[in-house]
Short mmCIF file of C-alpha atoms in Angstrom, two decimals:
data_model
loop_
_atom_site.label_atom_id
_atom_site.label_comp_id
_atom_site.label_asym_id
_atom_site.label_seq_id
_atom_site.Cartn_x
_atom_site.Cartn_y
_atom_site.Cartn_z
CA MET A 78 0.00 0.00 0.00
CA THR A 79 1.27 3.48 -0.85
CA SER A 80 1.65 6.35 1.62
CA ASN A 81 -1.58 8.02 0.49
CA GLY A 82 -3.72 4.94 1.28
CA MET A 83 -3.98 3.64 -2.28
CA ARG A 84 -3.34 0.06 -3.29
CA PRO A 85 -0.42 -0.52 -5.68
CA GLY A 86 -1.74 0.24 -9.15
CA GLY A 87 -3.99 3.06 -7.98
CA SER A 88 -7.01 1.17 -6.61
CA PRO A 89 -8.47 3.13 -3.66
CA THR A 90 -8.64 1.55 -0.20
CA LEU A 91 -11.04 1.92 2.70
CA ASP A 92 -8.42 4.07 4.49
CA GLU A 93 -8.41 6.51 1.55
CA VAL A 94 -12.24 6.68 1.57
CA ALA A 95 -12.19 7.44 5.32
CA ARG A 96 -9.53 10.17 4.85
CA VAL A 97 -11.43 11.88 2.03
CA ALA A 98 -14.74 11.64 3.93
CA GLY A 99 -13.17 12.95 7.14
CA VAL A 100 -14.38 9.99 9.25
CA SER A 101 -12.78 7.05 11.01
CA ARG A 102 -12.06 3.83 9.16
CA ALA A 103 -14.72 2.02 11.27
CA THR A 104 -17.37 4.61 10.40
CA ALA A 105 -16.49 4.39 6.71
CA SER A 106 -16.80 0.61 6.86
CA ARG A 107 -20.23 0.75 8.50
CA ALA A 108 -21.46 3.38 6.03
CA ILE A 109 -20.28 1.42 2.99
CA ASN A 110 -21.40 -2.01 4.15
CA GLY A 111 -24.85 -1.19 5.46
CA GLY A 112 -24.13 -1.20 9.17
CA GLN A 113 -25.95 0.91 11.76
CA ARG A 114 -24.89 3.81 14.01
CA VAL A 115 -23.86 6.11 11.12
CA SER A 116 -25.07 9.72 11.12
CA ALA A 117 -26.72 11.17 8.02
CA HIS A 118 -23.81 13.61 7.60
CA ALA A 119 -21.17 10.85 7.84
CA GLN A 120 -23.14 8.61 5.43
CA SER A 121 -23.36 11.45 2.91
CA SER A 122 -19.63 12.21 3.21
CA VAL A 123 -18.66 8.55 2.74
CA ASP A 124 -21.01 8.14 -0.23
CA ALA A 125 -19.41 11.18 -1.88
CA ALA A 126 -15.90 9.82 -1.23
CA VAL A 127 -16.82 6.43 -2.69
CA ARG A 128 -18.12 8.09 -5.85
CA SER A 129 -15.17 10.42 -6.28
CA LEU A 130 -12.56 7.71 -5.70
CA GLY A 131 -14.34 4.91 -7.56
CA TYR A 132 -14.04 2.67 -4.53
CA VAL A 133 -15.38 -0.91 -4.90
CA PRO A 134 -16.58 -2.42 -1.57
CA ASN A 135 -15.25 -5.76 -0.35
CA PRO A 136 -18.14 -8.31 -0.23
CA ALA A 137 -16.49 -10.21 2.64
CA ALA A 138 -16.25 -7.04 4.71
CA ARG A 139 -19.88 -6.23 4.00
CA SER A 140 -20.93 -9.68 5.19
CA LEU A 141 -19.04 -9.21 8.47
CA VAL A 142 -20.85 -5.94 9.13
CA THR A 143 -24.38 -6.86 8.02
CA ARG A 144 -24.34 -10.57 8.95
CA ARG A 145 -25.87 -11.19 5.52
CA THR A 146 -24.77 -13.72 2.90
CA ASP A 147 -26.87 -12.31 0.04
CA SER A 148 -28.11 -15.81 -0.74
CA ILE A 149 -31.23 -17.84 -0.01
CA ALA A 150 -31.81 -21.59 -0.17
CA VAL A 151 -34.51 -23.51 -1.97
CA VAL A 152 -34.88 -26.69 0.08
CA VAL A 153 -36.33 -29.70 -1.74
CA PRO A 154 -36.80 -32.97 0.22
CA GLU A 155 -36.83 -35.10 -2.96
CA PRO A 156 -34.38 -37.39 -4.79
CA ASP A 157 -32.22 -35.89 -7.54
CA ASP A 158 -33.88 -37.76 -10.40
CA ARG A 159 -37.32 -36.37 -9.57
CA VAL A 160 -36.09 -32.81 -9.11
CA PHE A 161 -34.43 -32.78 -12.54
CA SER A 162 -37.26 -34.53 -14.42
CA ASP A 163 -40.44 -32.96 -13.01
CA PRO A 164 -41.38 -29.60 -14.61
CA PHE A 165 -42.77 -28.44 -11.25
CA PHE A 166 -39.24 -27.94 -9.93
CA ALA A 167 -37.97 -26.17 -13.04
CA ARG A 168 -40.88 -23.71 -12.80
CA THR A 169 -40.25 -23.29 -9.07
CA LEU A 170 -36.58 -22.40 -9.52
CA ARG A 171 -37.40 -20.09 -12.42
CA GLY A 172 -39.90 -18.16 -10.30
CA VAL A 173 -37.49 -17.82 -7.37
CA ASN A 174 -34.55 -16.81 -9.55
CA ARG A 175 -36.60 -14.19 -11.40
CA VAL A 176 -37.23 -12.32 -8.13
CA LEU A 177 -33.69 -12.79 -6.80
CA GLY A 178 -32.26 -11.42 -10.04
CA GLU A 179 -34.00 -8.12 -9.32
CA VAL A 180 -32.12 -7.72 -6.02
CA ASP A 181 -28.80 -9.43 -6.91
CA ILE A 182 -29.21 -12.31 -4.44
CA GLN A 183 -27.89 -15.81 -5.13
CA LEU A 184 -30.05 -18.95 -5.16
CA VAL A 185 -28.69 -22.09 -3.44
CA LEU A 186 -30.42 -25.42 -4.18
CA LEU A 187 -30.43 -27.92 -1.29
CA LEU A 188 -31.73 -31.46 -1.88
CA ALA A 189 -32.64 -32.82 1.54
CA ARG A 190 -33.74 -36.43 1.46
CA PRO A 191 -34.05 -38.24 4.82
CA GLY A 192 -30.76 -39.42 6.29
CA ALA A 193 -27.30 -37.99 5.76
CA SER A 194 -28.50 -35.55 3.08
CA SER A 195 -31.07 -34.05 5.44
CA GLU A 196 -28.51 -33.76 8.24
CA ARG A 197 -26.08 -31.93 5.94
CA THR A 198 -28.83 -29.55 4.93
CA LEU A 199 -29.71 -28.76 8.53
CA ARG A 200 -26.03 -28.14 9.39
CA TYR A 201 -25.76 -25.81 6.43
CA LEU A 202 -28.84 -23.85 7.51
CA THR A 203 -27.81 -23.86 11.18
CA ASN A 204 -24.46 -22.31 10.26
CA ARG A 205 -26.32 -19.46 8.52
CA HIS A 206 -24.73 -19.93 5.13
CA VAL A 207 -27.94 -18.40 3.72
CA ASP A 208 -30.20 -15.58 4.85
CA GLY A 209 -33.41 -17.59 4.54
CA ALA A 210 -35.06 -20.61 2.95
CA ILE A 211 -37.98 -21.53 0.71
CA VAL A 212 -39.15 -25.12 1.24
CA VAL A 213 -41.08 -26.96 -1.49
CA SER A 214 -42.41 -30.50 -1.96
CA HIS A 215 -42.21 -31.29 1.74
CA HIS A 216 -43.39 -34.52 3.37
CA ARG A 217 -45.07 -35.53 6.61
CA ASP A 218 -41.93 -36.87 8.31
CA ASP A 219 -39.32 -34.33 7.22
CA GLY A 220 -40.18 -31.99 10.14
CA LEU A 221 -38.74 -29.00 8.30
CA ALA A 222 -41.23 -26.45 9.63
CA GLU A 223 -40.39 -27.23 13.25
CA GLN A 224 -36.66 -27.41 12.56
CA LEU A 225 -36.55 -24.05 10.77
CA MET A 226 -38.59 -22.42 13.52
CA ARG A 227 -36.08 -23.68 16.09
CA LEU A 228 -33.27 -22.17 14.02
CA ASP A 229 -35.18 -18.88 13.85
CA LEU A 230 -34.23 -18.72 10.18
CA PRO A 231 -36.52 -16.67 7.91
CA CYS A 232 -38.50 -19.17 5.83
CA VAL A 233 -41.52 -19.51 3.56
CA PHE A 234 -43.12 -22.79 2.51
CA GLY A 235 -44.40 -23.52 -0.96
CA GLY A 236 -47.54 -25.40 0.04
CA ARG A 237 -49.14 -25.99 3.43
CA PRO A 238 -46.78 -27.85 5.80
CA TRP A 239 -48.06 -30.88 7.70
CA SER A 240 -47.43 -29.23 11.06
CA GLY A 241 -46.51 -25.75 12.18
CA GLY A 242 -48.70 -24.20 9.50
CA ASP A 243 -50.04 -21.70 12.01
CA ARG A 244 -46.49 -20.54 12.79
CA VAL A 245 -44.82 -20.30 9.38
CA THR A 246 -45.65 -18.35 6.25
CA TYR A 247 -46.74 -20.38 3.24
CA VAL A 248 -48.12 -19.89 -0.27
CA ASP A 249 -50.42 -22.56 -1.67
CA ILE A 250 -53.09 -23.23 -4.24
CA ASP A 251 -56.56 -24.31 -3.06
CA ASN A 252 -55.92 -27.96 -3.90
CA THR A 253 -59.20 -29.18 -2.45
CA ALA A 254 -61.25 -26.77 -4.57
CA GLY A 255 -59.16 -27.60 -7.63
CA GLU A 256 -59.71 -31.35 -7.42
CA ARG A 257 -63.37 -30.83 -6.56
CA GLU A 258 -63.77 -28.85 -9.78
CA ALA A 259 -61.84 -31.45 -11.76
CA THR A 260 -64.18 -34.18 -10.51
CA GLN A 261 -67.25 -32.06 -11.23
CA VAL A 262 -66.19 -31.90 -14.90
CA LEU A 263 -66.62 -35.67 -15.13
CA ILE A 264 -69.86 -35.66 -13.12
CA ASP A 265 -71.33 -33.00 -15.42
CA ARG A 266 -70.23 -35.10 -18.38
CA GLY A 267 -72.40 -37.94 -17.08
CA CYS A 268 -69.67 -40.25 -15.75
CA GLN A 269 -71.03 -42.59 -13.08
CA ARG A 270 -67.99 -44.63 -12.08
CA ILE A 271 -65.16 -42.19 -11.39
CA GLY A 272 -61.86 -43.34 -9.95
CA THR A 273 -58.84 -41.35 -8.86
CA ILE A 274 -55.08 -41.67 -8.80
CA ALA A 275 -54.02 -39.68 -5.74
CA GLY A 276 -50.55 -38.48 -4.89
CA PRO A 277 -48.35 -39.70 -2.00
CA SER A 278 -50.31 -39.85 1.25
CA ASP A 279 -47.46 -38.10 3.13
CA MET A 280 -47.87 -34.83 1.19
CA THR A 281 -50.49 -32.20 2.03
CA ALA A 282 -51.10 -31.31 -1.62
CA ALA A 283 -51.99 -34.93 -2.38
CA GLU A 284 -54.26 -35.29 0.65
CA ASP A 285 -56.03 -31.99 -0.08
CA ARG A 286 -56.68 -33.03 -3.69
CA LEU A 287 -57.97 -36.40 -2.53
CA ALA A 288 -60.34 -34.60 -0.14
CA GLY A 289 -61.67 -32.55 -3.06
CA TRP A 290 -62.40 -35.69 -5.08
CA ARG A 291 -64.21 -37.28 -2.14
CA GLN A 292 -66.28 -34.13 -1.53
CA ALA A 293 -67.46 -33.96 -5.14
CA MET A 294 -68.23 -37.68 -5.24
CA SER A 295 -70.19 -37.51 -1.99
CA ALA A 296 -72.20 -34.48 -3.12
CA ALA A 297 -73.14 -36.35 -6.31
CA GLY A 298 -74.05 -39.54 -4.41
CA LEU A 299 -71.34 -41.56 -6.17
CA ARG A 300 -69.10 -44.29 -4.74
CA ASP A 301 -65.54 -43.27 -3.85
CA ASP A 302 -63.91 -46.69 -3.52
CA ALA A 303 -61.94 -46.63 -6.80
CA LEU A 304 -58.68 -45.20 -5.46
CA GLU A 305 -54.97 -45.81 -5.99
CA HIS A 306 -51.99 -43.76 -4.84
CA GLY A 307 -49.10 -42.77 -7.11
CA ASP A 308 -45.90 -40.82 -6.55
CA PHE A 309 -46.40 -37.81 -8.87
CA THR A 310 -44.30 -39.48 -11.61
CA GLU A 311 -45.33 -40.88 -14.99
CA ASP A 312 -44.22 -44.39 -14.06
CA GLY A 313 -46.10 -44.16 -10.78
CA GLY A 314 -49.25 -43.07 -12.62
CA GLN A 315 -48.90 -45.97 -15.03
CA ARG A 316 -48.60 -48.52 -12.22
CA ALA A 317 -51.53 -47.01 -10.33
CA ALA A 318 -53.71 -46.96 -13.46
CA GLU A 319 -52.96 -50.62 -14.17
CA ALA A 320 -53.99 -51.58 -10.62
CA LEU A 321 -57.06 -49.34 -10.71
CA MET A 322 -58.37 -50.64 -14.05
CA ALA A 323 -57.75 -54.23 -13.03
CA ALA A 324 -59.76 -53.76 -9.83
CA HIS A 325 -62.45 -51.54 -11.39
CA PRO A 326 -62.79 -52.31 -15.12
CA ASP A 327 -66.12 -50.43 -15.25
CA LEU A 328 -64.54 -46.99 -14.71
CA ASP A 329 -65.77 -44.31 -17.11
CA GLY A 330 -63.94 -41.38 -15.50
CA LEU A 331 -60.53 -40.82 -13.97
CA VAL A 332 -59.31 -37.89 -11.86
CA VAL A 333 -55.51 -37.83 -11.55
CA ALA A 334 -53.63 -35.68 -9.02
CA SER A 335 -50.84 -34.66 -11.44
CA ASP A 336 -50.40 -34.40 -15.20
CA LEU A 337 -47.31 -36.62 -15.12
CA MET A 338 -49.33 -39.42 -13.49
CA ALA A 339 -52.19 -38.74 -15.92
CA SER A 340 -49.73 -39.16 -18.81
CA GLY A 341 -48.89 -42.62 -17.49
CA ALA A 342 -52.57 -43.45 -17.08
CA LEU A 343 -53.32 -42.45 -20.68
CA LYS A 344 -50.73 -44.96 -21.87
CA VAL A 345 -52.47 -47.71 -19.90
CA LEU A 346 -55.88 -46.78 -21.29
CA ALA A 347 -54.53 -46.72 -24.85
CA ALA A 348 -52.86 -50.11 -24.43
CA SER A 349 -56.13 -51.61 -23.17
CA GLY A 350 -58.12 -50.20 -26.09
CA ARG A 351 -60.04 -47.66 -24.01
CA ARG A 352 -60.81 -44.50 -25.96
CA VAL A 353 -60.35 -41.15 -24.20
CA PRO A 354 -62.71 -39.44 -23.59
CA ASP A 355 -65.37 -41.68 -25.17
CA ASP A 356 -64.83 -44.72 -22.92
CA VAL A 357 -62.93 -43.12 -20.03
CA ALA A 358 -62.71 -39.35 -19.54
CA VAL A 359 -59.56 -38.10 -17.78
CA VAL A 360 -58.71 -34.89 -15.89
CA GLY A 361 -55.22 -34.08 -14.62
CA TYR A 362 -53.67 -31.45 -12.37
CA ASP A 363 -50.78 -28.92 -12.80
CA ASP A 364 -50.75 -27.65 -16.42
CA LEU A 365 -46.98 -27.25 -16.49
CA GLY A 366 -46.48 -28.25 -20.13
CA VAL A 367 -47.12 -31.99 -19.96
CA ALA A 368 -50.90 -31.68 -20.46
CA GLU A 369 -50.52 -30.03 -23.90
CA ARG A 370 -48.30 -32.85 -25.21
CA THR A 371 -50.37 -35.92 -24.25
CA THR A 372 -52.68 -37.77 -26.65
CA PRO A 373 -55.36 -36.57 -26.30
CA ALA A 374 -54.41 -33.23 -24.71
CA LEU A 375 -55.36 -33.20 -21.04
CA THR A 376 -58.14 -31.24 -19.44
CA THR A 377 -56.44 -30.19 -16.23
CA VAL A 378 -56.31 -27.82 -13.27
CA ARG A 379 -53.69 -25.10 -13.66
CA GLN A 380 -51.31 -24.63 -10.74
CA PRO A 381 -49.54 -21.26 -11.25
CA VAL A 382 -46.19 -22.45 -9.86
CA GLU A 383 -44.09 -19.49 -10.99
CA GLU A 384 -46.61 -16.98 -9.60
CA MET A 385 -46.69 -18.89 -6.31
CA THR A 386 -42.91 -19.07 -5.96
CA GLU A 387 -42.43 -15.44 -6.93
CA ARG A 388 -44.90 -14.50 -4.18
CA ALA A 389 -43.13 -16.80 -1.70
CA THR A 390 -39.73 -15.29 -2.57
CA ARG A 391 -40.96 -11.72 -2.05
CA LEU A 392 -42.45 -12.69 1.30
CA LEU A 393 -39.13 -14.24 2.30
CA LEU A 394 -37.20 -11.11 1.32
CA GLU A 395 -39.60 -9.05 3.44
CA GLN A 396 -38.80 -11.30 6.41
CA ILE A 397 -35.06 -11.03 5.85
CA ASP A 398 -35.23 -7.24 5.55
CA GLY A 399 -37.45 -6.89 8.62
CA ARG A 400 -40.35 -5.55 6.55
CA SER A 401 -42.87 -8.31 7.37
CA ALA A 402 -45.66 -7.81 9.86
CA GLY A 403 -44.04 -10.31 12.22
CA ARG A 404 -46.87 -12.83 12.05
CA PRO A 405 -47.16 -15.81 9.69
CA MET A 406 -49.03 -15.26 6.45
CA ARG A 407 -51.12 -17.77 4.50
CA VAL A 408 -51.56 -16.93 0.83
CA ILE A 409 -54.04 -19.20 -0.98
CA ILE A 410 -54.31 -18.86 -4.76
CA PRO A 411 -57.49 -20.06 -6.51
CA PRO A 412 -57.09 -22.81 -9.15
CA THR A 413 -58.11 -22.51 -12.81
CA LEU A 414 -59.65 -25.29 -14.88
CA ILE A 415 -58.15 -25.67 -18.36
CA ARG A 416 -60.39 -27.57 -20.78
CA ARG A 417 -58.79 -29.65 -23.53
CA ASP A 418 -59.68 -32.94 -25.24
CA SER A 419 -59.50 -35.65 -22.56
CA ALA A 420 -62.79 -34.74 -20.83
#
């Protein structure tokens, strides 16, 4: 460093900024890096010195002062192959990253399956390597809501958590209403024997959609015994459809809790010679691109994933910045029925 406080090569240092501003080095550091206890006059003087010298702040120094990492985590308790094959997750990350790009904050993806992976994730969050977390696709036994509350880490859930929903902020679609409307499409069509392929029973979205199917069936006075569970994958939908059609060959309607599973079910119906929608009408759920590519194109319930995750990300940033009301928020977005050729 030269005698006038410049780095070799002419790059200004914090000491030079402090000298030009007429403040101490500590005050200059706090003013530059967003710390507190800086008077308006000192802040203005430091800002002017930074501009005149062309000083570039040190990110590491800023982190020490603000205790911020300028990154947030998206926590996904799912295996790698599902995360990178299901369009739900691509849309989720796109929505989060769109908001973070506006404020120059980094996204960190954490895959947290039960076991060692989950323990690593919790250590990472406990050590405050991120400023907050968005949790999506959570399950009954992952306990993430309670764990994040114990850490006192700002967090927002994409979807209603199994427990702690009254103490954490979440953004969800009205899954019960969505599946109720999907079932009503088949009832209005005149279907009398309507089965369903539900999602995993350890996920709130799946259970809420199943409740909607049961409500619509009960209101119409129809039997609700034709039920199989899948895993929100195409293969899982295919296996569930095979079991369902074997047990209930008289089905004339099928409500499926995701478009990927519905895609698998359509393959089973085609292989068995059942025409869709003439012999069996089918309604899916999600509308994330899969429904437009099936044969026939799926009538489905649209889940606005990017809108939901953008909203969740903004709510998380409000928590991190101390701009939230201090009490958990529950944002429920109404579903939209998209009519195509399968029902």
